[in-house]
Short mmCIF file of C-alpha atoms in Angstrom, two decimals:
data_model
loop_
_atom_site.label_atom_id
_atom_site.label_comp_id
_atom_site.label_asym_id
_atom_site.label_seq_id
_atom_site.Cartn_x
_atom_site.Cartn_y
_atom_site.Cartn_z
CA MET A 43 11.27 17.20 3.12
CA ALA A 44 12.85 13.89 3.84
CA THR A 45 16.07 12.73 1.97
CA LEU A 46 16.10 9.70 -0.10
CA GLY A 47 18.24 7.90 2.56
CA GLU A 48 15.51 8.73 5.27
CA LEU A 49 12.67 7.52 3.12
CA ARG A 50 14.72 4.42 2.29
CA ALA A 51 15.10 3.82 6.14
CA ARG A 52 11.22 4.05 6.55
CA VAL A 53 10.49 1.17 4.49
CA LEU A 54 13.57 -1.20 5.71
CA PRO A 55 12.38 -3.96 7.68
CA PRO A 56 12.68 -3.50 11.79
CA CYS A 57 15.25 -6.44 11.80
CA PRO A 58 17.08 -8.49 9.34
CA ALA A 59 15.21 -10.56 6.85
CA LEU A 60 15.82 -14.11 5.61
CA ASP A 61 13.95 -14.73 2.16
CA VAL A 62 12.98 -18.38 2.16
CA HIS A 63 12.00 -18.38 -1.68
CA VAL A 64 14.65 -17.04 -4.43
CA HIS A 65 15.76 -18.30 -7.91
CA PRO A 66 18.63 -17.47 -9.63
CA LEU A 67 18.36 -14.72 -12.28
CA SER A 68 19.70 -17.16 -14.77
CA CYS A 69 16.64 -19.03 -14.57
CA PHE A 70 14.62 -16.58 -16.39
CA SER A 71 15.21 -15.29 -19.89
CA PRO A 72 14.60 -11.62 -19.44
CA TYR A 73 17.71 -11.32 -17.53
CA ARG A 74 20.88 -11.23 -19.49
CA ILE A 75 23.23 -13.19 -16.95
CA GLU A 76 26.58 -13.91 -18.46
CA SER A 77 28.05 -15.83 -15.54
CA VAL A 78 27.59 -16.97 -12.01
CA GLU A 79 29.38 -14.30 -10.55
CA GLN A 80 27.22 -11.56 -12.02
CA ASP A 81 24.27 -13.56 -11.07
CA VAL A 82 25.50 -13.40 -7.52
CA LYS A 83 26.39 -9.70 -7.52
CA CYS A 84 23.12 -8.59 -9.12
CA LEU A 85 20.68 -10.71 -6.86
CA ARG A 86 22.73 -9.79 -3.62
CA GLU A 87 22.70 -6.02 -4.27
CA ALA A 88 19.00 -6.20 -5.10
CA ALA A 89 18.16 -8.19 -2.11
CA GLN A 90 20.47 -5.87 0.35
CA ARG A 91 18.97 -2.90 -1.07
CA SER A 92 15.62 -4.01 0.32
CA GLY A 93 16.80 -5.03 3.66
CA VAL A 94 17.13 -8.67 2.99
CA THR A 95 20.56 -10.14 4.41
CA LYS A 96 20.26 -13.93 3.70
CA ILE A 97 18.31 -16.05 0.79
CA CYS A 98 17.34 -19.62 0.45
CA VAL A 99 18.19 -20.10 -3.08
CA PHE A 100 17.09 -22.88 -5.51
CA SER A 101 17.48 -23.26 -9.51
CA LEU A 102 14.88 -24.61 -11.83
CA HIS A 103 17.60 -25.02 -14.47
CA PRO A 104 17.86 -22.08 -17.12
CA THR A 105 15.44 -23.87 -19.48
CA CYS A 106 12.80 -24.36 -16.55
CA PRO A 107 11.42 -27.71 -17.81
CA ARG A 108 8.31 -28.98 -15.93
CA GLU A 109 9.85 -32.48 -15.84
CA PRO A 110 13.66 -32.00 -15.63
CA THR A 111 15.87 -34.86 -16.23
CA VAL A 112 18.17 -36.12 -13.52
CA ALA A 113 21.14 -34.37 -15.24
CA GLN A 114 19.38 -30.96 -15.36
CA CYS A 115 18.61 -31.27 -11.71
CA GLN A 116 22.26 -31.92 -11.04
CA GLU A 117 23.32 -28.88 -13.32
CA ALA A 118 20.73 -26.71 -11.41
CA ASN A 119 22.15 -27.75 -8.01
CA ASP A 120 25.73 -27.15 -9.09
CA TYR A 121 24.88 -23.84 -10.08
CA VAL A 122 23.45 -23.00 -6.57
CA LEU A 123 26.41 -24.48 -4.99
CA ARG A 124 28.62 -22.24 -6.97
CA MET A 125 26.66 -19.06 -5.79
CA ARG A 126 26.91 -20.49 -2.30
CA ASP A 127 30.88 -20.59 -2.79
CA LEU A 128 31.04 -17.01 -3.81
CA ALA A 129 28.81 -15.62 -1.25
CA PRO A 130 28.55 -18.23 1.77
CA ASP A 131 27.59 -15.55 4.19
CA PHE A 132 24.50 -14.77 2.02
CA PHE A 133 23.15 -17.86 -0.02
CA LEU A 134 21.43 -20.74 1.66
CA PRO A 135 21.31 -23.53 -1.19
CA PHE A 136 18.15 -25.94 -1.66
CA CYS A 137 18.46 -29.06 -3.60
CA TYR A 138 16.27 -29.34 -6.35
CA VAL A 139 14.88 -32.98 -7.46
CA ASN A 140 12.15 -34.39 -9.74
CA PRO A 141 10.02 -37.35 -8.11
CA MET A 142 9.60 -38.69 -11.53
CA TYR A 143 12.98 -40.44 -10.58
CA PRO A 144 12.63 -41.03 -6.80
CA GLY A 145 15.62 -43.37 -6.36
CA GLU A 146 17.80 -40.96 -8.21
CA SER A 147 16.47 -37.87 -6.27
CA VAL A 148 17.51 -39.64 -2.97
CA VAL A 149 20.97 -40.09 -4.31
CA GLU A 150 21.08 -36.32 -5.33
CA ILE A 151 19.93 -35.16 -1.82
CA ARG A 152 22.64 -37.25 -0.33
CA ARG A 153 25.16 -35.56 -2.52
CA CYS A 154 24.00 -32.02 -2.20
CA VAL A 155 22.71 -32.00 1.49
CA GLY A 156 24.76 -34.65 2.97
CA GLU A 157 28.10 -34.16 1.13
CA GLU A 158 27.87 -30.41 -0.03
CA GLY A 159 25.80 -28.83 2.85
CA MET A 160 22.68 -27.65 1.16
CA VAL A 161 20.04 -26.85 3.68
CA GLY A 162 16.86 -28.01 2.16
CA VAL A 163 14.87 -29.72 -0.56
CA LYS A 164 12.84 -28.01 -3.33
CA LEU A 165 9.87 -29.52 -5.37
CA TRP A 166 8.19 -27.86 -8.40
CA VAL A 167 5.58 -29.16 -10.68
CA SER A 168 6.67 -32.43 -12.04
CA ARG A 169 4.39 -34.58 -9.76
CA ARG A 170 1.53 -33.61 -7.30
CA ALA A 171 2.13 -34.03 -3.48
CA THR A 172 -0.08 -37.11 -3.64
CA ASP A 173 2.28 -38.79 -5.87
CA PRO A 174 4.12 -41.93 -4.11
CA GLY A 175 7.25 -40.76 -5.93
CA LEU A 176 7.69 -38.07 -3.32
CA ASP A 177 7.55 -40.52 -0.46
CA PRO A 178 11.36 -41.51 -0.50
CA ILE A 179 12.35 -37.87 -1.23
CA VAL A 180 10.43 -36.56 1.89
CA GLY A 181 11.66 -39.50 3.87
CA GLU A 182 15.40 -38.63 2.99
CA SER A 183 14.78 -35.05 3.88
CA VAL A 184 13.72 -36.10 7.22
CA ALA A 185 16.55 -38.31 7.54
CA GLN A 186 18.85 -35.55 6.55
CA ASP A 187 16.89 -33.25 8.89
CA VAL A 188 16.11 -30.41 6.36
CA PRO A 189 12.91 -28.64 5.35
CA ILE A 190 11.26 -29.49 1.90
CA LEU A 191 9.74 -26.61 -0.03
CA GLN A 192 6.71 -27.53 -2.38
CA HIS A 193 5.20 -25.47 -4.85
CA ALA A 194 1.51 -25.22 -4.60
CA TRP A 195 -1.27 -23.00 -6.29
CA ARG A 196 -4.98 -22.89 -6.57
CA LYS A 197 -5.82 -21.61 -10.14
CA THR A 198 -9.19 -20.57 -11.28
CA THR A 199 -8.28 -21.78 -14.57
CA GLY A 200 -7.08 -25.07 -13.33
CA ASN A 201 -3.54 -26.23 -12.22
CA LEU A 202 -1.05 -27.90 -14.39
CA GLU A 203 -1.06 -31.53 -14.62
CA GLY A 204 1.86 -32.00 -11.93
CA GLU A 205 1.15 -28.98 -10.01
CA SER A 206 -0.01 -29.19 -6.24
CA THR A 207 -2.82 -27.69 -4.47
CA PRO A 208 -2.84 -26.98 -0.97
CA GLY A 209 -4.93 -29.99 -0.31
CA ASP A 210 -2.29 -32.12 -2.04
CA VAL A 211 0.37 -30.62 0.19
CA ALA A 212 -1.72 -31.54 3.37
CA HIS A 213 -1.93 -35.12 2.11
CA LEU A 214 1.84 -35.28 1.88
CA ALA A 215 2.17 -33.72 5.54
CA ARG A 216 -0.10 -36.35 6.85
CA ARG A 217 1.81 -39.11 5.21
CA HIS A 218 4.98 -37.88 6.68
CA PRO A 219 4.22 -36.16 9.94
CA ARG A 220 7.99 -35.84 11.01
CA ALA A 221 8.73 -33.83 7.79
CA ARG A 222 9.01 -29.98 7.80
CA ILE A 223 7.22 -28.82 4.81
CA ILE A 224 7.20 -25.14 3.68
CA MET A 225 4.17 -24.75 1.20
CA ALA A 226 4.83 -22.03 -1.10
CA HIS A 227 2.71 -19.14 -2.41
CA LEU A 228 0.52 -17.63 0.30
CA ASN A 229 -1.38 -15.61 -2.15
CA GLY A 230 -1.59 -18.24 -4.75
CA CYS A 231 -3.23 -20.56 -2.31
CA ASN A 232 -5.54 -18.15 -1.06
CA PRO A 233 -7.75 -18.17 1.99
CA ARG A 234 -9.22 -21.67 1.26
CA GLY A 235 -5.63 -22.95 0.85
CA ILE A 236 -4.84 -21.70 4.31
CA GLU A 237 -7.92 -23.68 5.62
CA ASP A 238 -6.77 -26.84 3.84
CA VAL A 239 -3.37 -26.95 5.90
CA ALA A 240 -4.39 -25.24 9.03
CA ASP A 241 -4.69 -28.70 10.97
CA CYS A 242 -1.22 -29.96 9.75
CA PRO A 243 1.30 -28.60 12.23
CA ASN A 244 4.19 -29.45 10.21
CA ILE A 245 3.27 -27.41 7.27
CA PHE A 246 4.49 -23.87 7.10
CA ILE A 247 3.60 -21.44 4.50
CA ASP A 248 5.81 -18.55 2.57
CA THR A 249 4.18 -15.30 1.75
CA SER A 250 5.07 -15.54 -1.82
CA GLY A 251 2.87 -15.62 -4.98
CA GLY A 252 1.23 -12.50 -6.36
CA ASP A 253 1.43 -8.67 -5.18
CA PRO A 254 0.53 -7.57 -1.60
CA GLU A 255 -3.21 -7.90 -0.82
CA ARG A 256 -4.77 -6.41 2.26
CA GLY A 257 -5.38 -8.85 5.08
CA VAL A 258 -4.03 -12.17 3.66
CA VAL A 259 -0.87 -12.38 5.77
CA GLU A 260 -2.83 -11.36 8.90
CA LEU A 261 -5.28 -14.11 7.92
CA ALA A 262 -2.65 -16.78 7.75
CA VAL A 263 -1.00 -15.65 10.92
CA ALA A 264 -4.59 -15.85 12.78
CA ARG A 265 -5.45 -19.34 11.38
CA LEU A 266 -2.00 -20.91 11.64
CA GLY A 267 -0.03 -19.00 14.39
CA ALA A 268 2.77 -16.67 13.99
CA ARG A 269 5.37 -19.44 13.89
CA ARG A 270 4.02 -20.99 10.53
CA VAL A 271 4.30 -18.12 8.28
CA LEU A 272 7.44 -17.11 6.86
CA TYR A 273 8.89 -14.51 4.45
CA GLY A 274 9.33 -15.60 0.84
CA SER A 275 9.51 -13.24 -2.32
CA ASP A 276 9.75 -15.92 -5.29
CA ALA A 277 12.36 -13.32 -6.55
CA PRO A 278 13.20 -12.36 -9.46
CA ILE A 279 9.61 -13.08 -10.49
CA ARG A 280 8.49 -10.59 -7.88
CA HIS A 281 10.64 -7.74 -6.28
CA PHE A 282 12.01 -8.33 -2.86
CA GLY A 283 10.87 -4.86 -1.61
CA VAL A 284 7.43 -5.27 -3.03
CA SER A 285 7.11 -9.01 -1.31
CA LEU A 286 8.35 -7.51 1.92
CA ALA A 287 5.64 -5.06 1.86
CA LYS A 288 3.32 -7.88 2.49
CA VAL A 289 4.79 -8.29 6.01
CA LEU A 290 5.58 -4.73 6.74
CA GLY A 291 2.24 -3.38 5.62
CA ALA A 292 0.41 -6.10 7.65
CA GLU A 293 -1.36 -5.09 10.92
CA LEU A 294 1.11 -7.21 12.97
CA SER A 295 3.28 -6.04 15.91
CA ASP A 296 7.29 -5.70 15.33
CA LEU A 297 7.66 -8.90 17.39
CA VAL A 298 5.52 -11.00 14.92
CA ARG A 299 7.21 -9.35 12.00
CA ARG A 300 10.49 -10.56 13.38
CA GLU A 301 9.16 -14.20 13.57
CA LEU A 302 7.94 -14.11 9.82
CA LEU A 303 11.14 -12.22 8.70
CA TRP A 304 13.70 -14.44 10.41
CA ASN A 305 13.01 -16.61 13.38
CA ASN A 306 10.54 -19.04 11.72
CA ALA A 307 12.90 -19.96 8.96
CA ALA A 308 15.80 -19.97 11.62
CA ARG A 309 13.86 -22.72 13.57
CA LEU A 310 13.14 -24.69 10.22
CA LEU A 311 16.67 -24.84 8.80
CA PRO A 312 19.45 -27.17 10.21
CA ALA A 313 21.88 -25.93 12.67
CA ARG A 314 24.68 -26.12 9.95
CA ALA A 315 23.03 -23.40 8.24
CA GLY A 316 24.32 -21.08 10.84
CA VAL A 317 21.01 -19.00 11.23
CA GLY A 318 20.25 -18.31 14.74
CA VAL A 319 17.07 -17.02 16.37
CA ILE A 320 17.30 -13.30 17.07
#
């Protein structure tokens, strides 16, 4: 009978894993987090147990408003900067902004990315990707040479008012062909969402959103190519290990898994992130 250590080794990824979609535990009320130090410790230990060695982290502010104020975005960004400073070898922070405030968002990106060294920009559900308020933000992400991660979903019950569909993200990518856009939530976007962005070479999709579902990752790789799909968990909403199973359980070669788990993110992140192709 295999030991616990042997069983654990069998489910670990065949290479280091870089998770492109993680939130602090403090963003979600079920987790009783008393300090940023506790957040760093708990999140890092949970990730490393599953074989995740680096994460892109972005806060949505502890209250998670759909239309955060500029001050709330600044507070959220300061929080993940403190996480980065406590574990710089592990956390890769993204700057969270609200397209309701395009000018202020550009200023915040320049502070967080240009001055503080963040490595990406994060957008949630305050405005759809078709909204012109996103244009200055995406333009600044191009100027700063960082990717932008855009929440997307296709809900049978109907999306939130400011929530983007994959078609909306495709519209954004065509407006900004030089932008590197990570569309979140492969499972939430579903096969139709894959088709919506298939002809946009500057859109990449992360594997977060829902539990493992047979054939979905393989379909994304077949339609988009192995270099346009990235591992993302959406932790702590989803567990690192469960989300990794989407990639590890897919019928893919270890070479393709290495692309999804590490190399594709390494190519998208700026050089200052210190993440090289393996």
